[in-house]
Coordinates of N, CA and C in Angstrom, one line a residue:
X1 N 143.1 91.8 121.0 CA 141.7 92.1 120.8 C 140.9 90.8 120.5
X2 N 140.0 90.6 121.2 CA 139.2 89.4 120.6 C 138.0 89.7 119.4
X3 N 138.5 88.5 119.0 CA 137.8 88.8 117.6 C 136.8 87.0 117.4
X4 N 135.4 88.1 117.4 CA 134.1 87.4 117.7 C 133.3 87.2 116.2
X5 N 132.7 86.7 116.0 CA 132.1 85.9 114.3 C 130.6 85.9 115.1
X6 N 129.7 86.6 114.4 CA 128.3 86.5 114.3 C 127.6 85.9 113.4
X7 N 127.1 84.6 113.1 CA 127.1 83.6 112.0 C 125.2 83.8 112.4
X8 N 125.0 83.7 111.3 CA 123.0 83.8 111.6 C 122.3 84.4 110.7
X9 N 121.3 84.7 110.7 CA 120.2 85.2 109.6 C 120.0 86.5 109.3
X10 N 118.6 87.1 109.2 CA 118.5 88.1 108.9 C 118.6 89.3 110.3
X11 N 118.1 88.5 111.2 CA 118.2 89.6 112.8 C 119.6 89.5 113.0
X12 N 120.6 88.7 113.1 CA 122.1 88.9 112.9 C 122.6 89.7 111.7
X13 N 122.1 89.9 110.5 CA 122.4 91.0 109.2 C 122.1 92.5 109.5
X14 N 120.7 92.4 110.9 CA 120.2 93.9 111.2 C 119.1 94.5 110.4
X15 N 118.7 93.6 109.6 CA 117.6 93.7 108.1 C 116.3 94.6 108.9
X16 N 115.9 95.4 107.9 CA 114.8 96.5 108.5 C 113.4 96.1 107.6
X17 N 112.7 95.6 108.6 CA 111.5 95.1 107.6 C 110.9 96.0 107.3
X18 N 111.3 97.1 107.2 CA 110.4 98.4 106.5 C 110.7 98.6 105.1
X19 N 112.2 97.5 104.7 CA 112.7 98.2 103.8 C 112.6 96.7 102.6
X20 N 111.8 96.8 102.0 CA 111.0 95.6 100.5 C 112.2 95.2 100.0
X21 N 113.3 95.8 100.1 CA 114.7 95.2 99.0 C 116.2 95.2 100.0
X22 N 115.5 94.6 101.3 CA 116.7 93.7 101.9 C 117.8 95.1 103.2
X23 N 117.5 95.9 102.6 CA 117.6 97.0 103.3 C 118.4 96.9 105.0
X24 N 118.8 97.5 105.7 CA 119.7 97.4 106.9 C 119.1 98.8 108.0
X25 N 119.0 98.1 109.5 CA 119.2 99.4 110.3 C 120.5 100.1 110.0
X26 N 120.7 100.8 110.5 CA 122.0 101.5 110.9 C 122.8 101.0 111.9
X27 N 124.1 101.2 111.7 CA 125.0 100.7 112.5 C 124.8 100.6 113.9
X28 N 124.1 101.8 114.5 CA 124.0 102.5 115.9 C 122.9 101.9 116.0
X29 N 122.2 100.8 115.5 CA 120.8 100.2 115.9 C 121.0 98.5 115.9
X30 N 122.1 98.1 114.9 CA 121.9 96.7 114.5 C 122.8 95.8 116.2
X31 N 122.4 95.0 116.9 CA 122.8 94.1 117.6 C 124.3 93.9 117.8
X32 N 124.8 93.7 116.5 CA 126.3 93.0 116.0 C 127.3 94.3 116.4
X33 N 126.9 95.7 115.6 CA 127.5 96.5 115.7 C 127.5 97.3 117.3
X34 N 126.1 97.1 117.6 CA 126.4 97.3 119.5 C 127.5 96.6 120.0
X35 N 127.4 95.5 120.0 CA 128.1 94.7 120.8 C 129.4 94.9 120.3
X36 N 130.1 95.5 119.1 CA 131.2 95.9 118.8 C 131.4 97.1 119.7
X37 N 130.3 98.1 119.3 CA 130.7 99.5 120.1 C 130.7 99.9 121.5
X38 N 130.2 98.3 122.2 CA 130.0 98.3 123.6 C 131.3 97.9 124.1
X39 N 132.3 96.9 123.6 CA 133.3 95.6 124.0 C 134.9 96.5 123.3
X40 N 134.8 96.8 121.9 CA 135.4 97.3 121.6 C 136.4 95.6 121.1
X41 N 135.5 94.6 120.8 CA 136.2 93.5 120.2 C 136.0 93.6 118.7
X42 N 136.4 92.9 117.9 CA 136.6 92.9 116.5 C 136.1 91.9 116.1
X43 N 134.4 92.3 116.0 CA 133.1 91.6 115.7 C 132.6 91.5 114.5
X44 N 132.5 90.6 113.6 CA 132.6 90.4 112.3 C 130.9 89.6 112.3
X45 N 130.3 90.7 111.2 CA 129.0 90.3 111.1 C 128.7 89.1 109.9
X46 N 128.1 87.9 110.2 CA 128.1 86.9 109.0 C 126.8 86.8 109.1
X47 N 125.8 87.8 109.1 CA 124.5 87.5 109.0 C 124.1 87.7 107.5
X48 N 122.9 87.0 107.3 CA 122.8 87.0 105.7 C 121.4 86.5 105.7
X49 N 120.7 87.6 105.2 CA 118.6 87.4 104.9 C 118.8 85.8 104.3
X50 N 117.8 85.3 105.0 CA 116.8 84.1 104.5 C 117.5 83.0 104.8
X51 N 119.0 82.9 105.7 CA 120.1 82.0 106.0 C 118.9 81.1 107.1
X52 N 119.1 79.5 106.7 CA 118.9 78.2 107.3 C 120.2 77.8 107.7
X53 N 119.8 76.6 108.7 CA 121.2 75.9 109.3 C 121.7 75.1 108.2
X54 N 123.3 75.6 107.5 CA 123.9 75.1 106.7 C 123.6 73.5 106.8
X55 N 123.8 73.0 105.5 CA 123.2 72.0 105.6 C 125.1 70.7 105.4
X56 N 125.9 71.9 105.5 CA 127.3 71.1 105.3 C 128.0 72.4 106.2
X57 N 129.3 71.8 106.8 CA 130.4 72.5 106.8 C 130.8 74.0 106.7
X58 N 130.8 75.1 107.4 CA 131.7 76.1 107.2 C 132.5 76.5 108.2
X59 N 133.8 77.1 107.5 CA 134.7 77.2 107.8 C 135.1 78.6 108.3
X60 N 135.5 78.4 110.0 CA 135.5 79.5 110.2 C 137.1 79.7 111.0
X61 N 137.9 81.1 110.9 CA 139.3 81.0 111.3 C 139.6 80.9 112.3
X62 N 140.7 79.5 112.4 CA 141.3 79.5 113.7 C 141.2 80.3 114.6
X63 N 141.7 81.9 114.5 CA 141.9 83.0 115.8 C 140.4 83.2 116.0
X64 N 139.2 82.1 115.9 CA 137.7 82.7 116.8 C 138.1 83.1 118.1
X65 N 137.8 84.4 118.5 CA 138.0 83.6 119.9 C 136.8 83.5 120.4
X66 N 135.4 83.7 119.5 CA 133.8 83.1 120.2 C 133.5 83.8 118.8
X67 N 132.3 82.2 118.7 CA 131.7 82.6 117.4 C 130.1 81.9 117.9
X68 N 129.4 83.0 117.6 CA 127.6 83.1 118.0 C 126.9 82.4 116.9
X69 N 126.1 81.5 117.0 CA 125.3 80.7 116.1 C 123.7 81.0 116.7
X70 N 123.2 81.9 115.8 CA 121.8 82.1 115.9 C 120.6 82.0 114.7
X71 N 120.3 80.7 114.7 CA 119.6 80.3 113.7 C 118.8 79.2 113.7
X72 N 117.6 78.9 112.8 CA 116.6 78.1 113.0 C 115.3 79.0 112.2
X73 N 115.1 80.0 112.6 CA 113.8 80.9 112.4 C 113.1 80.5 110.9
X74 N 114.3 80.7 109.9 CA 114.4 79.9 108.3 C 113.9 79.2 108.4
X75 N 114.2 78.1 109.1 CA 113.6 76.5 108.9 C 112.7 76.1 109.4
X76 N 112.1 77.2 110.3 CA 110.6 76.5 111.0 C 109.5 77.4 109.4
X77 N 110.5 78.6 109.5 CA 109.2 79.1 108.5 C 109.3 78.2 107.1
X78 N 110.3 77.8 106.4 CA 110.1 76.8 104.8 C 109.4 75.2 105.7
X79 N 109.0 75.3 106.6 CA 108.1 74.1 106.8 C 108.6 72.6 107.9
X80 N 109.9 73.1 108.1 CA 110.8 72.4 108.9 C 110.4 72.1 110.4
X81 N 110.2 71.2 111.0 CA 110.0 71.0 112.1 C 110.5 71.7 113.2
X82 N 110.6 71.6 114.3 CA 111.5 72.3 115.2 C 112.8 71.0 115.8
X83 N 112.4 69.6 115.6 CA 113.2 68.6 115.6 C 114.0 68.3 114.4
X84 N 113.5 68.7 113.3 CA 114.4 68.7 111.8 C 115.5 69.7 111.7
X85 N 114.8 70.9 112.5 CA 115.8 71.5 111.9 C 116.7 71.6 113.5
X86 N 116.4 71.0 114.4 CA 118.0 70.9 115.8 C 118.4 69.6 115.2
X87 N 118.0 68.6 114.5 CA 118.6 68.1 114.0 C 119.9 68.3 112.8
X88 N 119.4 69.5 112.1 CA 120.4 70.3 111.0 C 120.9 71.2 112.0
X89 N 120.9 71.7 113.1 CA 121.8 72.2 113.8 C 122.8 71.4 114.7
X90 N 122.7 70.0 114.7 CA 123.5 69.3 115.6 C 124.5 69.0 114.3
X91 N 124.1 68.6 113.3 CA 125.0 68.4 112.0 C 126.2 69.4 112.1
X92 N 125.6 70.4 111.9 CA 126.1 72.2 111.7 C 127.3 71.9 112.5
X93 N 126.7 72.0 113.4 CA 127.6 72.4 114.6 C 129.0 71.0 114.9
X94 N 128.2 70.1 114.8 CA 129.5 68.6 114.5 C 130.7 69.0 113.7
X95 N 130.2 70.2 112.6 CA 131.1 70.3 111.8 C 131.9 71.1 111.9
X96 N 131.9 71.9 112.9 CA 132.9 72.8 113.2 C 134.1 73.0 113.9
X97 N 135.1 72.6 113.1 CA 136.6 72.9 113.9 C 137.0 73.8 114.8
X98 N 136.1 74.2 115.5 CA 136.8 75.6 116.5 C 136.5 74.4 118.1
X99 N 137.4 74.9 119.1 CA 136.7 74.2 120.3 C 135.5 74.6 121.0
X100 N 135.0 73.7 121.4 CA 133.4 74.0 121.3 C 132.8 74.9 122.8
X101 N 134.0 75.0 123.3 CA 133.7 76.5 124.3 C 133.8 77.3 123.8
X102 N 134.5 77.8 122.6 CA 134.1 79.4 122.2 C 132.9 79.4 121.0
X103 N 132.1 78.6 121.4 CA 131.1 78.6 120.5 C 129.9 78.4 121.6
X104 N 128.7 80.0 121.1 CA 127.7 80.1 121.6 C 126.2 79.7 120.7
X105 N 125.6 79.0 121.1 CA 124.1 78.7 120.4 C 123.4 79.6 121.1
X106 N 122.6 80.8 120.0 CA 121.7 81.2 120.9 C 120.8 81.0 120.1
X107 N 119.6 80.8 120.8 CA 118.4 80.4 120.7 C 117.0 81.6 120.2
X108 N 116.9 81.7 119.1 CA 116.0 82.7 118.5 C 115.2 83.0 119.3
X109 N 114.7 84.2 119.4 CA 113.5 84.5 120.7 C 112.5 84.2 119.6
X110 N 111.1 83.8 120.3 CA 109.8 83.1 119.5 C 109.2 84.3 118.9
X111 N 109.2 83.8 117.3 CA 108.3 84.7 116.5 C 106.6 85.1 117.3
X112 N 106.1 86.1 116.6 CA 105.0 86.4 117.4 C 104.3 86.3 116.1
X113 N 102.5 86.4 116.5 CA 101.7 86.5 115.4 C 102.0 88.2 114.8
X114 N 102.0 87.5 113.1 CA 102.1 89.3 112.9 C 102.3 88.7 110.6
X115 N 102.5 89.4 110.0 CA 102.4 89.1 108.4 C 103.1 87.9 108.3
X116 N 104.2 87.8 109.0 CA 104.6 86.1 108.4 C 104.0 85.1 109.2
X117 N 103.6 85.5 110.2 CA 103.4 84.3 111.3 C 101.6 84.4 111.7
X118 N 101.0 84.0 110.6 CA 99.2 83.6 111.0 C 98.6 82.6 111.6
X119 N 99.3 82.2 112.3 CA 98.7 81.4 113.1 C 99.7 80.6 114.3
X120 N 99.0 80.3 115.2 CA 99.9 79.5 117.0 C 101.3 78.4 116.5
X121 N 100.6 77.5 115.6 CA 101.4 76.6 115.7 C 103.2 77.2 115.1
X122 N 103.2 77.9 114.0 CA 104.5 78.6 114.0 C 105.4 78.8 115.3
X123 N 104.2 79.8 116.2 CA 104.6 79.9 117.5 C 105.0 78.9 118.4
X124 N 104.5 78.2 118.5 CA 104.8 76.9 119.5 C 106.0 76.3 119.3
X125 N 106.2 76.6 117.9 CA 107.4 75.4 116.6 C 108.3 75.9 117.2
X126 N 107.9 77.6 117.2 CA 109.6 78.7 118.0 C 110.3 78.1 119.7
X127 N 109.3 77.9 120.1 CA 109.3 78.0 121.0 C 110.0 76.4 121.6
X128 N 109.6 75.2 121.0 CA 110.2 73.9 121.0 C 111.0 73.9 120.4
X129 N 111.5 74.6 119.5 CA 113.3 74.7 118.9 C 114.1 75.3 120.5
X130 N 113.7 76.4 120.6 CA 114.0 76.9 121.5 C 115.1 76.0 122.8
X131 N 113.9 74.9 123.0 CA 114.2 73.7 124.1 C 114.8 72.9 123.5
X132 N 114.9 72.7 122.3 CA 115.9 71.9 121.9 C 117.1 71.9 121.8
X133 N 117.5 73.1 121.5 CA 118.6 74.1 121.3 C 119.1 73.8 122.5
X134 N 118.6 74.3 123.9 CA 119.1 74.1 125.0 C 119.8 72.5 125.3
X135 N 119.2 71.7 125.3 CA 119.2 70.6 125.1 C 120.8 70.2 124.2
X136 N 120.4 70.2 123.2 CA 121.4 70.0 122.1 C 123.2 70.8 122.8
X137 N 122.6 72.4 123.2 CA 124.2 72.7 123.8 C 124.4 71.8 124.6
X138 N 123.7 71.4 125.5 CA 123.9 70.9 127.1 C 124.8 69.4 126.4
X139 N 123.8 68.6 125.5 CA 124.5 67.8 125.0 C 126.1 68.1 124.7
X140 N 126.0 68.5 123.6 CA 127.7 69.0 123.2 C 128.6 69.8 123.7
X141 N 128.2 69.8 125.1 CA 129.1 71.0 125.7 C 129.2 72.1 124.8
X142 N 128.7 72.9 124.2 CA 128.5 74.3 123.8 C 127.9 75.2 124.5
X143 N 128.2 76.6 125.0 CA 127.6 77.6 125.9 C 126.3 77.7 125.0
X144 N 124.9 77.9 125.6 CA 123.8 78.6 124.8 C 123.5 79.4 125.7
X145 N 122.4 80.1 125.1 CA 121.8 81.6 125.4 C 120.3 81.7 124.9
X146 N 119.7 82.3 125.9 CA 117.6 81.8 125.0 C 117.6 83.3 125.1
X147 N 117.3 83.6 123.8 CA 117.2 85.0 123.0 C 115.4 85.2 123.7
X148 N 114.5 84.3 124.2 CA 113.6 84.1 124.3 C 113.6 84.6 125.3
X149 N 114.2 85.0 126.6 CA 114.1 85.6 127.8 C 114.7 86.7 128.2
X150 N 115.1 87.7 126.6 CA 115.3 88.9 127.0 C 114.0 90.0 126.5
X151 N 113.0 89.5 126.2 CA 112.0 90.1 125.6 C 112.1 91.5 124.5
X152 N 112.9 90.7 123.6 CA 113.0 91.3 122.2 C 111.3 91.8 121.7
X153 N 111.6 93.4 121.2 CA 110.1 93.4 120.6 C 110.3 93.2 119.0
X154 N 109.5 92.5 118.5 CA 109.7 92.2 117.3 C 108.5 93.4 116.0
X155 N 108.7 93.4 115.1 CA 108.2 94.1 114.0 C 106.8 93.3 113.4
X156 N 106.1 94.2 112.9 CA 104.6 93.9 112.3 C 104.7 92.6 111.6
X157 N 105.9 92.2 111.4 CA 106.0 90.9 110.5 C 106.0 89.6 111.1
X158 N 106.0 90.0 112.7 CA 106.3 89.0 114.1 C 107.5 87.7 114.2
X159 N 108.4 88.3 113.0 CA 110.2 87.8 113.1 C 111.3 88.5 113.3
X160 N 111.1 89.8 112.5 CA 112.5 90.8 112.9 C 112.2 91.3 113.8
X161 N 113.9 92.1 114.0 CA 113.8 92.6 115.2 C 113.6 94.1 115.3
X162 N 112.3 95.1 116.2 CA 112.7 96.6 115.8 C 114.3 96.9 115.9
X163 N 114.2 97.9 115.8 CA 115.8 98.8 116.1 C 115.3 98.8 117.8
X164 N 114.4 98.6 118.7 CA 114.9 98.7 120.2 C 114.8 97.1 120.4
X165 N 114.3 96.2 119.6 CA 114.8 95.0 119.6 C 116.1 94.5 119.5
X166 N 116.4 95.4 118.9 CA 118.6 95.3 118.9 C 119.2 95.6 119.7
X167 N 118.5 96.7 120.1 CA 119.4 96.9 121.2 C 119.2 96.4 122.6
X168 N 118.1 95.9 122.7 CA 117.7 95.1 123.9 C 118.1 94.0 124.1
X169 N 118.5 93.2 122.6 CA 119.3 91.9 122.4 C 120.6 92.1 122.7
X170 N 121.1 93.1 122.2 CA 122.7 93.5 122.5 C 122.9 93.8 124.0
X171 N 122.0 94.2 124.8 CA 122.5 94.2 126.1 C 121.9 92.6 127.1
X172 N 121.1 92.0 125.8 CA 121.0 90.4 126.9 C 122.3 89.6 126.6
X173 N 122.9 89.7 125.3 CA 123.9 89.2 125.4 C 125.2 90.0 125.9
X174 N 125.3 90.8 126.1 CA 126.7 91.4 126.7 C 126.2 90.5 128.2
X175 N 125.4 90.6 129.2 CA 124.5 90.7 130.0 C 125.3 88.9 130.1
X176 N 124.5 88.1 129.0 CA 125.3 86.9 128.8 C 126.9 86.1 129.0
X177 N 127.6 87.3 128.2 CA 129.1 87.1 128.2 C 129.8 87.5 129.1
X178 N 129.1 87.5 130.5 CA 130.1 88.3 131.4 C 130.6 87.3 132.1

């Protein structure tokens, strides 16, 4: 059975912005657990609310056999450039002992205007991480994926993902891994 690692923020955790205290879709809604109940691989969710690109090292187990890196969203919103923070994502990723084909960068689809996001330039920030990301795999030989061209609908907050945003994500990346 291949056994897959979902490393990323709060749209990797499945977080329900309806819910003020951190709260979760349901299994049958969240991205991670699709792509479990679609593959039938042994998908281990490491998503975790408010997660930025580690700023050191983590350690993930030898038997990866693909581990998904989807993050940045954190660092443009605490004020981070979209070059600061693929720069903390080239770090990130330097640091990881797995071989760097079963490691996928996918690239956050761009926040929209909505409670967190008042104004363009946020948007634009998303959207040049985005290209950088690309960039940065192409550099390091690492597979990426632009979350940005499956047209994820996002929530009144214009960062998470609805519950058909999950599952629309879950079928761009299966859609992905073939």
């Amino acid at each position: 059975m291949k056994t897959v690692i979902c490393f990323g923020d709060s749209n990797t955790y499945g977080y329900d912005p309806r819910s003020y205290l951190g709260g979760r879709y349901g299994p049958d809604s969240r991205w991670v657990d699709l792509l479990a109940a679609r593959t039938g691989w042994d998908v281990r969710n490491q998503g975790q609310n408010g997660r930025t690109i580690p700023g050191g090292p983590v350690p993930f187990p030898a038997d990866t056999d693909l581990l998904t890196v989807m993050l940045g969203t954190n660092d443009l919103l605490q004020s981070r450039s979209p070059e600061q923070a693929a720069e903390r994502l080239e770090q990130f990723l330097s640091g990881i002992s797995l071989d760097r084909s079963k490691i996928l960068v996918i690239a956050p689809p761009p926040v929209k205007r909505g409670a967190w996001v008042p104004g363009q330039q946020l948007i634009d920030d998303s959207r040049t991480f985005a290209q950088l990301c690309h960039a940065l795999a192409a550099q390091m030989g690492i597979r990426f994926a632009d979350a940005g061209k499956w047209d994820i609908l996002l929530a009144y907050d214009g960062v998470h993902f609805t519950e058909q945003g999950h599952r629309t994500f879950a079928a761009g990346l299966l859609e992905e891994l073939k």
